[in-house]
Short mmCIF file of C-alpha atoms and ligand atoms in Angstrom, two decimals:
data_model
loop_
_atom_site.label_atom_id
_atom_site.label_comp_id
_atom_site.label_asym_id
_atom_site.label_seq_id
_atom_site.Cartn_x
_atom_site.Cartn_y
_atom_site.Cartn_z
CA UNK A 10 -13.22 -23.54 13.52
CA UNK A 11 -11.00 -20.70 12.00
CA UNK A 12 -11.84 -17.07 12.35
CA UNK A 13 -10.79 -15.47 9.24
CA UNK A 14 -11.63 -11.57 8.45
CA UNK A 15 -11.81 -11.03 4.70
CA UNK A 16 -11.47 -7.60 2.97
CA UNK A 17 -12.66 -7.23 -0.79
CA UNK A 18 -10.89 -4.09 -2.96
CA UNK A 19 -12.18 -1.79 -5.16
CA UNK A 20 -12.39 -3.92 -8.25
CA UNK A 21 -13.46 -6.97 -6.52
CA UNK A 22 -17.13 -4.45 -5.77
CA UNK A 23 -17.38 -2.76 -8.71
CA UNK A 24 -20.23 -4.22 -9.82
CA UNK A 25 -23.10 -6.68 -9.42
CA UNK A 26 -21.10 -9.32 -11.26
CA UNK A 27 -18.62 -8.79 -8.62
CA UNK A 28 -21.13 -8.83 -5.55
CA UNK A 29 -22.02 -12.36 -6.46
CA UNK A 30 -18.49 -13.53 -6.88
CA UNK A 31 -17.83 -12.02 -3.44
CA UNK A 32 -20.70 -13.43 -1.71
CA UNK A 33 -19.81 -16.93 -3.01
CA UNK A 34 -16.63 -16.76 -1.73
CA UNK A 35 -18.04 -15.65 1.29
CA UNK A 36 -20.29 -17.95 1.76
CA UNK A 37 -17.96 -20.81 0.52
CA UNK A 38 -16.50 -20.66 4.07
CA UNK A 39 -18.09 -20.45 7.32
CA UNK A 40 -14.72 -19.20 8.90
CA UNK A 41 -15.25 -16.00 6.40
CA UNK A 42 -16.91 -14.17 10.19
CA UNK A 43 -16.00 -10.11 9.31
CA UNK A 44 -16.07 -8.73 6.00
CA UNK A 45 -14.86 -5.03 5.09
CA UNK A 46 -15.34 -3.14 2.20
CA UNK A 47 -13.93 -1.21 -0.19
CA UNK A 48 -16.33 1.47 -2.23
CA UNK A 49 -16.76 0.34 -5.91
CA UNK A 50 -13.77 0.60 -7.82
CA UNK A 51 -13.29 0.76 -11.48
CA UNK A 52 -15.26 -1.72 -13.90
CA UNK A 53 -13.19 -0.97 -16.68
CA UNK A 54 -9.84 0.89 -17.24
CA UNK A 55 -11.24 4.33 -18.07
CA UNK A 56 -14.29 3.83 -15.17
CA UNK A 57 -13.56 6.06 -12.19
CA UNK A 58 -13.54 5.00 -8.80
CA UNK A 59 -16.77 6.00 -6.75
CA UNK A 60 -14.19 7.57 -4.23
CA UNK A 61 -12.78 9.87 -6.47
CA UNK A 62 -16.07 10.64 -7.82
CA UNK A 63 -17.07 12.00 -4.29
CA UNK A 64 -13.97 13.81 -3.99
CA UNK A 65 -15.21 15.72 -7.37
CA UNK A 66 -17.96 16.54 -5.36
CA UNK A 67 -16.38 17.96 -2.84
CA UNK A 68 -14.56 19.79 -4.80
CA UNK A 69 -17.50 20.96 -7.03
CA UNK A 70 -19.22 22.44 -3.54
CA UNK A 71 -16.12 23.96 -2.57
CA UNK A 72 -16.76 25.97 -5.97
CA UNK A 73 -20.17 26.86 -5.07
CA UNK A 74 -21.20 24.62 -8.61
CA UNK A 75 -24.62 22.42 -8.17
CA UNK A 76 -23.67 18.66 -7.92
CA UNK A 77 -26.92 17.07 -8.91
CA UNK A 78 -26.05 16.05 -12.27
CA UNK A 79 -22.62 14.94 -11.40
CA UNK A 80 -24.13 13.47 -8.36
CA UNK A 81 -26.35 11.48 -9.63
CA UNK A 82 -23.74 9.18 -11.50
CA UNK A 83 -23.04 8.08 -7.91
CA UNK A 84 -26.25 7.09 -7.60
CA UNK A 85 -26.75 5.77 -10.42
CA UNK A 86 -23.99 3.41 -9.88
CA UNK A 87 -25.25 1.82 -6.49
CA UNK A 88 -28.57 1.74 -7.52
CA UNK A 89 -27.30 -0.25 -10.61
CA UNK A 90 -25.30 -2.52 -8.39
CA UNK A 91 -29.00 -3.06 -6.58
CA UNK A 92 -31.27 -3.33 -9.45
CA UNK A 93 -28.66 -6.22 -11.22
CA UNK A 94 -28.68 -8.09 -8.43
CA UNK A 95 -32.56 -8.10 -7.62
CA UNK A 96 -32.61 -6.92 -4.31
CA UNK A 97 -35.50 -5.15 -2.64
CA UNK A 98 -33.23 -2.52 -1.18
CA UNK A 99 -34.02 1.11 -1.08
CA UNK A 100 -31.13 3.11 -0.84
CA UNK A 101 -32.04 6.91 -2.37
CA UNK A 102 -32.53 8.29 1.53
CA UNK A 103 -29.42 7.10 2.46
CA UNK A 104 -28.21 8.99 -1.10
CA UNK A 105 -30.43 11.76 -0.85
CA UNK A 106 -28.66 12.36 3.03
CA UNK A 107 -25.00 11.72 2.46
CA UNK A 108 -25.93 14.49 -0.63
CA UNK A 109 -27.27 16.82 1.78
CA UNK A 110 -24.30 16.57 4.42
CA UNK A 111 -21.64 16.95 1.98
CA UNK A 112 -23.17 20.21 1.01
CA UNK A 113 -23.64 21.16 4.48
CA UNK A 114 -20.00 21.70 5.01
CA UNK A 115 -19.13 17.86 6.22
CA UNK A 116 -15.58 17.80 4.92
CA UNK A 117 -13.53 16.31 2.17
CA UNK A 118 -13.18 12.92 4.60
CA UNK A 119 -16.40 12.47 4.87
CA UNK A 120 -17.31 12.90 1.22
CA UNK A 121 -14.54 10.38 0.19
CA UNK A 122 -16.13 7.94 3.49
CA UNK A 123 -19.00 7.13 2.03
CA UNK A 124 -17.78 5.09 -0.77
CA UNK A 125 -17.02 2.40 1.87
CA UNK A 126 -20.31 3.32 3.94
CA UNK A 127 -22.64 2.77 1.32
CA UNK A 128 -21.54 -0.02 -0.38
CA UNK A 129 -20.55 -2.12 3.03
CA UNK A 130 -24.82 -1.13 3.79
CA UNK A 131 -25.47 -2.78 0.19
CA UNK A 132 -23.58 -5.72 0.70
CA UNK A 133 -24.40 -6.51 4.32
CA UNK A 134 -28.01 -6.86 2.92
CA UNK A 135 -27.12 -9.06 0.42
CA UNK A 136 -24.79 -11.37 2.52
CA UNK A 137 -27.42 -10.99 5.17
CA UNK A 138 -24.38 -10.16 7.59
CA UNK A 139 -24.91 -7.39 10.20
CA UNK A 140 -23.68 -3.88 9.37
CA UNK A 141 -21.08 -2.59 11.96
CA UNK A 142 -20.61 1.14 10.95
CA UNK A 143 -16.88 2.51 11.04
CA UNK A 144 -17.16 5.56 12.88
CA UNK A 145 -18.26 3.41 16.37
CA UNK A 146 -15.49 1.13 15.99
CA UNK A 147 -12.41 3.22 14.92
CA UNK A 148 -10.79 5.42 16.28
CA UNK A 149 -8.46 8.61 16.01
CA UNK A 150 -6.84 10.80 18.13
CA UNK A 151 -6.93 14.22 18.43
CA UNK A 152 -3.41 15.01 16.60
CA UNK A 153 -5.21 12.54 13.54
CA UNK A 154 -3.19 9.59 14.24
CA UNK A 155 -4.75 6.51 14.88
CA UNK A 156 -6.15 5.27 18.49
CA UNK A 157 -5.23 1.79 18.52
CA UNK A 158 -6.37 1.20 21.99
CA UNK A 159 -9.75 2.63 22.19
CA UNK A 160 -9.96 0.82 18.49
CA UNK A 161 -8.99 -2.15 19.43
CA UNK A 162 -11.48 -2.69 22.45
CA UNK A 163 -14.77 -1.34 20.69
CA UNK A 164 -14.04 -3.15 17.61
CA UNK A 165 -13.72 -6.36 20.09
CA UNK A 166 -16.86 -5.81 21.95
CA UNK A 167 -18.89 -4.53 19.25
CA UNK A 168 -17.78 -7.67 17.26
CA UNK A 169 -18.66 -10.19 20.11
CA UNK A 170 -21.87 -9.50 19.62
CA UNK A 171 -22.30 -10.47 15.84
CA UNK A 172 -21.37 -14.06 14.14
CA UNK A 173 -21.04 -11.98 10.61
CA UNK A 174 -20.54 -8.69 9.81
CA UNK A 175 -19.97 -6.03 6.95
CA UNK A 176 -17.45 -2.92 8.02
CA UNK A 177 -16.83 -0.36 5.89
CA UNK A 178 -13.33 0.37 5.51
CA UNK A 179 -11.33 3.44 5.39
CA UNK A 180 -12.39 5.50 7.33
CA UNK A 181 -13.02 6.15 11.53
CA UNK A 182 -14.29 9.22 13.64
CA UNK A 183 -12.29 11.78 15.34
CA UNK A 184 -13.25 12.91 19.23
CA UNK A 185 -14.64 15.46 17.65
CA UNK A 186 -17.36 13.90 15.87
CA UNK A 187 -16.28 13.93 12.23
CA UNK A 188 -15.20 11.70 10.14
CA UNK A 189 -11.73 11.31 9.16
CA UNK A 190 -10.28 8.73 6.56
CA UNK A 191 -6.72 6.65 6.52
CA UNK A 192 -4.34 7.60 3.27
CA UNK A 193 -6.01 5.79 -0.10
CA UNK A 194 -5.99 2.75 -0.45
CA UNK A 195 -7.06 2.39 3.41
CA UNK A 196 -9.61 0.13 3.51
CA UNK A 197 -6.89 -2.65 3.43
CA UNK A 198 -6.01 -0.59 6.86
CA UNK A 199 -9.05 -1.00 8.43
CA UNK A 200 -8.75 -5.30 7.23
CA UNK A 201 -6.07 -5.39 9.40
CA UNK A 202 -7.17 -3.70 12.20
CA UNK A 203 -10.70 -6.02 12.51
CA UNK A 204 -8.49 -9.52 12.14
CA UNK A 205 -6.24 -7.56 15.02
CA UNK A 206 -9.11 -6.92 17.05
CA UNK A 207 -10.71 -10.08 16.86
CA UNK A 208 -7.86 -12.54 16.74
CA UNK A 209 -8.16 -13.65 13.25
CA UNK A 210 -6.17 -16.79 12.23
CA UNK A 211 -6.08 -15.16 8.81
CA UNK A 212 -6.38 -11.70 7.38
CA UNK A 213 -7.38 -12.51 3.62
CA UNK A 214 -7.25 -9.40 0.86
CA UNK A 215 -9.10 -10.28 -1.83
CA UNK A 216 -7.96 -8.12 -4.29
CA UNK A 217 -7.51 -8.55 -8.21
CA UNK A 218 -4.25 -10.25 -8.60
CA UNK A 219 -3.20 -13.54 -7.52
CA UNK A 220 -0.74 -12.04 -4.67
CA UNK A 221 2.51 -10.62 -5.06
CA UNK A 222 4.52 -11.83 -8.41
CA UNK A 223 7.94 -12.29 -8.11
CA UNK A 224 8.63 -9.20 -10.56
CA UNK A 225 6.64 -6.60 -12.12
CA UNK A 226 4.60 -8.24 -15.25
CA UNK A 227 5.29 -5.16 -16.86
CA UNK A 228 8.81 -6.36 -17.30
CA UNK A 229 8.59 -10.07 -16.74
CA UNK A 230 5.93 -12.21 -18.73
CA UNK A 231 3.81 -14.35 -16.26
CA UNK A 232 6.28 -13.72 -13.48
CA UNK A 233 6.16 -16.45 -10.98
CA UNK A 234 3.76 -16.04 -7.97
CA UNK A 235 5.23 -15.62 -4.68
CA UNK A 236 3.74 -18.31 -2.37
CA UNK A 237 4.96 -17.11 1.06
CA UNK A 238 6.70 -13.69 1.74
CA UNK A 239 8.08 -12.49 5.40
CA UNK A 240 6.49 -9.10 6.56
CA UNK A 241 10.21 -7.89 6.00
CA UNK A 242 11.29 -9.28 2.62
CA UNK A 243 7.61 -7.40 1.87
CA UNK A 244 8.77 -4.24 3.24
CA UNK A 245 11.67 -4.40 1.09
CA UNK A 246 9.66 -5.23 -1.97
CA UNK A 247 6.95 -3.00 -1.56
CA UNK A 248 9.32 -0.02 -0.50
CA UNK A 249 10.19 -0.54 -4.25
CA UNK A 250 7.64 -0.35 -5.71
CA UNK A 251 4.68 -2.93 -5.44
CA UNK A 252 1.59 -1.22 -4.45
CA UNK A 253 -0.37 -4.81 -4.27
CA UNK A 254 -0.96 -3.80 0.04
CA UNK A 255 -0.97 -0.33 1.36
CA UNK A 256 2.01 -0.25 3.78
CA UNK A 257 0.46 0.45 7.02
CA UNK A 258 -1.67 -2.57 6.80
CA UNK A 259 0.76 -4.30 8.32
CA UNK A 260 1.37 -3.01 11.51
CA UNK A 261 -1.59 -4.25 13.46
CA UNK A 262 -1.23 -7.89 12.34
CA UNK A 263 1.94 -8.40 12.23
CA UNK A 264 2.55 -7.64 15.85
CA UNK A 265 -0.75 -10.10 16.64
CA UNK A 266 1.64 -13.15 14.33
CA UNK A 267 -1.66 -12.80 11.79
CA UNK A 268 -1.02 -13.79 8.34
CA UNK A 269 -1.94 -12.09 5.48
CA UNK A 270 -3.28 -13.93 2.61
CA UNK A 271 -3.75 -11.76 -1.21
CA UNK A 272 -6.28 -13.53 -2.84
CA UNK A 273 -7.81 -12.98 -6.48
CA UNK A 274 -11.66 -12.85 -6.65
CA UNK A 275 -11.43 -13.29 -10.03
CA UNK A 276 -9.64 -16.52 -9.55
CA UNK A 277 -10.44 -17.86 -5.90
CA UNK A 278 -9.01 -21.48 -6.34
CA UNK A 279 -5.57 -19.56 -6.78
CA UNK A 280 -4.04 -20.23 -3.27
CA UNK A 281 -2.35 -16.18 -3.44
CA UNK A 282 0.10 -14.80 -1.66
CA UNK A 283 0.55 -15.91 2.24
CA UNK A 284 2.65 -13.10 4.02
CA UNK A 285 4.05 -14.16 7.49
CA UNK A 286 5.73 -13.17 10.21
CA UNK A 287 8.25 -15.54 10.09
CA UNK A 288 8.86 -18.77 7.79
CA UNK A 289 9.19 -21.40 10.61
CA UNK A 290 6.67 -24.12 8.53
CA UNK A 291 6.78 -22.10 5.38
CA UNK A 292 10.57 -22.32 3.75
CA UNK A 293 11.92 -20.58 0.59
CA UNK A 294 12.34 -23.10 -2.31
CA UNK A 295 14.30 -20.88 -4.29
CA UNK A 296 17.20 -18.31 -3.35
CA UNK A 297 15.02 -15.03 -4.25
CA UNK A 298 11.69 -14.18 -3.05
CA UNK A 299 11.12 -11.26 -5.66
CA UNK A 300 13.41 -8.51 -7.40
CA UNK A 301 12.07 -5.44 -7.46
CA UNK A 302 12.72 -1.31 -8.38
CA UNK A 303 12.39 1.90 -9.00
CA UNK A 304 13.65 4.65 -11.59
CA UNK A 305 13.90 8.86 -10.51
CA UNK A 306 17.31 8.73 -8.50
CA UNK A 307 20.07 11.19 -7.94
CA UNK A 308 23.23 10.25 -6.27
CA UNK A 309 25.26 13.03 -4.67
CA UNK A 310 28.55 12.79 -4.51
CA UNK A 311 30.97 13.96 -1.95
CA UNK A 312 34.67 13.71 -1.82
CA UNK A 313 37.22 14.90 0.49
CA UNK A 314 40.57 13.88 0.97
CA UNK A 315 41.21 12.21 4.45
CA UNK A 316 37.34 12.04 4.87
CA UNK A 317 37.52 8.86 6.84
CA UNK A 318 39.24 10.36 9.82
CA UNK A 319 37.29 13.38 10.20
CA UNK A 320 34.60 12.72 13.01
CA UNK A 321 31.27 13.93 12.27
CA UNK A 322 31.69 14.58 8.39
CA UNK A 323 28.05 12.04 7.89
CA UNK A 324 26.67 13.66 10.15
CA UNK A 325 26.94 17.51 8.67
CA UNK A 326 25.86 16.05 5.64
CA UNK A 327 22.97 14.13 7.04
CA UNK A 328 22.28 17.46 9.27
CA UNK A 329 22.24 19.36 5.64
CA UNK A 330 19.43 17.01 4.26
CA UNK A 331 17.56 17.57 7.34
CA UNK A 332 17.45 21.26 7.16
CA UNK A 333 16.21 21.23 3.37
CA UNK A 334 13.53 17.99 4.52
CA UNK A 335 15.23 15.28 2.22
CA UNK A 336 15.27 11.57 3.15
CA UNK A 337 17.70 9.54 2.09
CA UNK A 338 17.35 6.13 0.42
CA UNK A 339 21.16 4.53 1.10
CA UNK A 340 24.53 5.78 1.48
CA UNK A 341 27.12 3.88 0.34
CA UNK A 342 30.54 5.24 1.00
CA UNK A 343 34.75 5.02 0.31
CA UNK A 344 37.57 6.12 2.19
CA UNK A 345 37.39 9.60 0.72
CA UNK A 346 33.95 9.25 -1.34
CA UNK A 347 30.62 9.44 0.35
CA UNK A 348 27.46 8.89 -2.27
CA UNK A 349 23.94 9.72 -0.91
CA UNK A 350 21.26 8.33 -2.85
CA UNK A 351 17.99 10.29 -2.81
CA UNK A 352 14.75 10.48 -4.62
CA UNK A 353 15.26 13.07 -7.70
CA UNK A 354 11.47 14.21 -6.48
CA UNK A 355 12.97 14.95 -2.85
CA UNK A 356 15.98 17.55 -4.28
CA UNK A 357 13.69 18.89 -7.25
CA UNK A 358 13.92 23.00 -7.22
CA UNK A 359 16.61 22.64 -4.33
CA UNK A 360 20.47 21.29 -5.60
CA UNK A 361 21.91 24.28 -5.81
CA UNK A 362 21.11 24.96 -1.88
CA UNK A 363 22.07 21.76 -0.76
CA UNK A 364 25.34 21.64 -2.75
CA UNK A 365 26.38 25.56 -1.26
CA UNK A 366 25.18 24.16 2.50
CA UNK A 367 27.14 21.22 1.90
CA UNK A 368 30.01 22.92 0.73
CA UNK A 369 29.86 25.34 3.55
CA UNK A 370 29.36 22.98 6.26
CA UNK A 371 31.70 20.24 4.72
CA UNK A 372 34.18 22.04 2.85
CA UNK A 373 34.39 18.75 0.44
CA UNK A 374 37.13 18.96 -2.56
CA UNK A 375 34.19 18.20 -5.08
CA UNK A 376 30.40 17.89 -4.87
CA UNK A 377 28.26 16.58 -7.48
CA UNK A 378 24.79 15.64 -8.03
CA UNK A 379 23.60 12.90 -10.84
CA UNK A 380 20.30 11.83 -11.67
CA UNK A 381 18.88 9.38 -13.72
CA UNK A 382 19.65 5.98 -11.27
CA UNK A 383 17.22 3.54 -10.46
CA UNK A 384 17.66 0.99 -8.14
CA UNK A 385 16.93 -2.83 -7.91
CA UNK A 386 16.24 -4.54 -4.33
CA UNK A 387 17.43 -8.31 -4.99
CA UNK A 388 15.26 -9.76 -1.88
CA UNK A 389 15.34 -13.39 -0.58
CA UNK A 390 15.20 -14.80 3.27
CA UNK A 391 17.26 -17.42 1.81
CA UNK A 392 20.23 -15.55 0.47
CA UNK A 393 21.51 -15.97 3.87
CA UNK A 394 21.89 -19.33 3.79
CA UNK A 395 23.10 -19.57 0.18
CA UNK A 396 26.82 -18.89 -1.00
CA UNK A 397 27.28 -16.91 -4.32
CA UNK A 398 24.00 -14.73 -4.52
CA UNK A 399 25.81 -11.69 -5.16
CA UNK A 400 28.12 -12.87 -7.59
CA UNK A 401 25.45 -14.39 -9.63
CA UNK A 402 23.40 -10.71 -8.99
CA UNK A 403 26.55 -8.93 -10.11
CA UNK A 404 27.40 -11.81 -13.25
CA UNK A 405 23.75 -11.74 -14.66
CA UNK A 406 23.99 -8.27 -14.95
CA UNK A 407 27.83 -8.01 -16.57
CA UNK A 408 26.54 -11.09 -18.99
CA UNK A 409 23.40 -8.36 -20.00
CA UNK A 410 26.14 -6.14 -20.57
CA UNK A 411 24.73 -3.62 -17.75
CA UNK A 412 27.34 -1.48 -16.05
CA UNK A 413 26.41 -1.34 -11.40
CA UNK A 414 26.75 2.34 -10.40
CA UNK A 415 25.99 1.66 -6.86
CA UNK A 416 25.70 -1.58 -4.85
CA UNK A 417 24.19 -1.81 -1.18
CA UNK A 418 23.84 -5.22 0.87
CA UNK A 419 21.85 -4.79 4.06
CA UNK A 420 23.70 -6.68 6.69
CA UNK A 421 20.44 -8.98 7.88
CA UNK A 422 21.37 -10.22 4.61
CA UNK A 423 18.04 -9.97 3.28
CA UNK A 424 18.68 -7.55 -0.15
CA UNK A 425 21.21 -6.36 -2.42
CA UNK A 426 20.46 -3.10 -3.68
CA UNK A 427 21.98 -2.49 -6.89
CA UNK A 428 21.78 1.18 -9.51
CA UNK A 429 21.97 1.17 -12.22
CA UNK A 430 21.25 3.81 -15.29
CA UNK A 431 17.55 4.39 -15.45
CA UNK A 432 18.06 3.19 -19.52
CA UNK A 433 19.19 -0.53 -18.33
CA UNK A 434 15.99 -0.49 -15.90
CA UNK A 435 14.30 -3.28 -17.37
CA UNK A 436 17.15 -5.38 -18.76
CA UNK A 437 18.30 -5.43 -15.51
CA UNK A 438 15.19 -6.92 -13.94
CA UNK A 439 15.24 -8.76 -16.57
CA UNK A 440 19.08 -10.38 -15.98
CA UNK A 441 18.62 -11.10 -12.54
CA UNK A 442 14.79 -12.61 -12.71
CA UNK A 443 16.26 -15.23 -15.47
CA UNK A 444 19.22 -16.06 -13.20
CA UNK A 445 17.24 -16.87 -10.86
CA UNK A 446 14.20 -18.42 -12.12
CA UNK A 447 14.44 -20.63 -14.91
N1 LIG B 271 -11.84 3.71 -1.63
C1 LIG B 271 -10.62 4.18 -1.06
C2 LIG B 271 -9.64 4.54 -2.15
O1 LIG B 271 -9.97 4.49 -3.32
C3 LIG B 271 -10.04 3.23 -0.08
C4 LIG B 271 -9.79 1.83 -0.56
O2 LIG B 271 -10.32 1.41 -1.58
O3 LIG B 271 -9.04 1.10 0.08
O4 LIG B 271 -8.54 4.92 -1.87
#
């Protein structure tokens, strides 16, 4: 016996159609113990999410206007969900409550809360699973930032009592008694925190995708699927640019060794993505595990003459970003060149400041600030082990006729970080994914 905790997206409960997928692939397992919940997600590309619905309405009190009308979409959509899939389940005082709290001042959290809450009540009736509620099983802390501890006990004990049971993600209660939600996207959050608490062998997100491709289908026609990723090639990746997981779902797993396995419930047989925390059983066929990027960079550029014996220079000019709040992406540097490469976003309304402070604090011969760099993360476990990865990184892209602004190799050996002009974006990908997968 396996004990496997299973979180369904959005998309995969946006509708009755999508309930009885889910429960089949629930019930197709016996291992499938804990269940958690996402509020129903679009149906169809111009649909909007239930959760942003009840944001509207949150917002709509806030303005003193009457929600009813707008309100009763929401219900209409659950009570659809109900209705298509025959069930004798009354839901309108659960409805008709949640309605009156969020005009009774309950806050935006716990408007956008029960998305999770009533859906997770709808499908634990139709699984016939128990329904654990959130808010008695996770926990924050006064300051708002999670309480793993307290979490990870109650969840434990409250789960030891039940065989099966529904959860409603994204959301948990604060000492005070309200209700306060992770970032978006959190239910896969809360996923990870169950299979935590209970010990699962596997954490599977069923989401709508087949796992992680090895580059963005946008670029690359039917990419390859990734079949097993490390937690830190994924970090790599997804600090990119993939938005498949939300970041901090990893945390509580992969300090338990849990593996997380994307799964599509559109197409269960596919086996998905299996992210681990290390390979040992699992090996890399192939040199890459995915290549990856984003466009909206600026470099700033700093020269000096005899910069690389003047002690502390990096650290005025790190000291300079921290004043005006800017993070930093890399910093690749020369004997008398230093390049910081930051987010256009993060310097937007501020260059002129930062080049003066620089200047002041530095006293450089020449500053400069470019945008319009995007970067590609080359990412592989197995470029360790293999000679000639960069070369064949740096030859791809020559052969595509794509001029390298800026190249970064972490020393774990893990990435190459490349920029390039934000106009050779996509040929770029496009070089390095053919070089490597044929
Ligand atoms: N429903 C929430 C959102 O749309 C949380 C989630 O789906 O994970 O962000």
């Amino acid at each position: 016996m396996q004990m496997k905790v299973v979180k369904f997206g959005g998309s995969s409960l946006a509708d009755a159609d999508h309930f009885r997928q889910v429960a089949q692939i629930v019930k197709s397992d016996p291992d499938r113990h804990y269940v958690v919940a996402s509020a129903p997600g679009k149906r169809f590309s111009a649909d909007i999410k239930v959760t942003d619905m009840l944001y509207h309405c949150y917002e709509m009190i806030r303005n003193r206007e009457d929600i009813t009308e707008y309100y009763q979409q929401i219900k209409d959509r659950y009570n659809g969900i109900i209705s298509d899939l025959g069930m004798d389940f009354d839901i309108d005082g659960e409805l008709e409550y949640v309605k009156n709290a969020m005009c009774h001042a309950s806050g935006r959290d716990y408007a956008a809360s029960r998305g999770e809450y009533l859906n997770s009540l709808i499908l634990a009736k139709y699984l016939g699973f128990a329904f654990v509620d959130a808010e008695n099983v996770i926990f924050f802390k006064d300051n708002g930032s999670f309480d793993a501890e307290r979490t990870r006990v109650a969840m434990a004990e409250e789960l030891k009592k039940h065989e099966y049971a529904v959860i409603p993600g994204f959301y948990g209660i604060m000492p005070n008694g309200t209700i306060k939600t992770f970032s978006r996207g959190g239910s896969d959050v809360t996923g990870s925190i169950v299979a935590g608490a209970v010990c699962a062998d596997t954490y599977e997100n069923w989401t709508d995708v087949s796992g992680f491709m090895m580059a963005d289908p946008r670029i690359i026609d039917n990419p390859s699927p990734i079949e097993t990723i490390t937690y830190r090639e994924l970090r790599e990746l997804s600090y990119m640019g993939a938005t498949v997981l939300h970041e901090d779902a990893v945390f509580p797993v992969r300090s338990a060794g849990i593996p997380i396995n994307i799964r599509n419930t559109n197409a269960p047989a596919d086996p998905g993505t299996m992210i681990v925390a290390n390979t040992g059983s699992y090996d890399a066929h192939r040199v890459i595990t995915g290549v990856a990027g984003r466009k909206g960079f600026s470099v700033i550029n700093i020269d000096k003459d005899m910069m690389n014996s003047e002690v502390g220079f990096t650290r005025r000019i790190l000291d300079v970003l921290e004043d005006h709040e800017v993070s930093f992406e890399h910093i690749p540097s020369g004997v008398d060149t230093l390049s910081v490469i930051v987010p256009t976003a993060a310097i937007e309304g501020k260059v002129e400041k930062l080049i003066a402070a620089i200047e002041r604090r530095t006293r450089p011969d020449h500053v400069s600030v470019e945008n319009g760099l995007a970067l590609v993360a080359v990412v592989g476990r197995a470029m360790v082990k293999a000679k000639g990865t960069a070369a064949r990184v740096f030859d791809s892209l020559a052969q595509a006729g794509i001029n390298i602004r800026m190249i970064d190799q972490g020393s774990s050996e893990l990435n190459i970080i490349v920029g390039v002009d934000e106009k050779d974006y996509e040929a770029a990908i496009r070089a390095i994914y053919s070089e490597f997968v044929h």
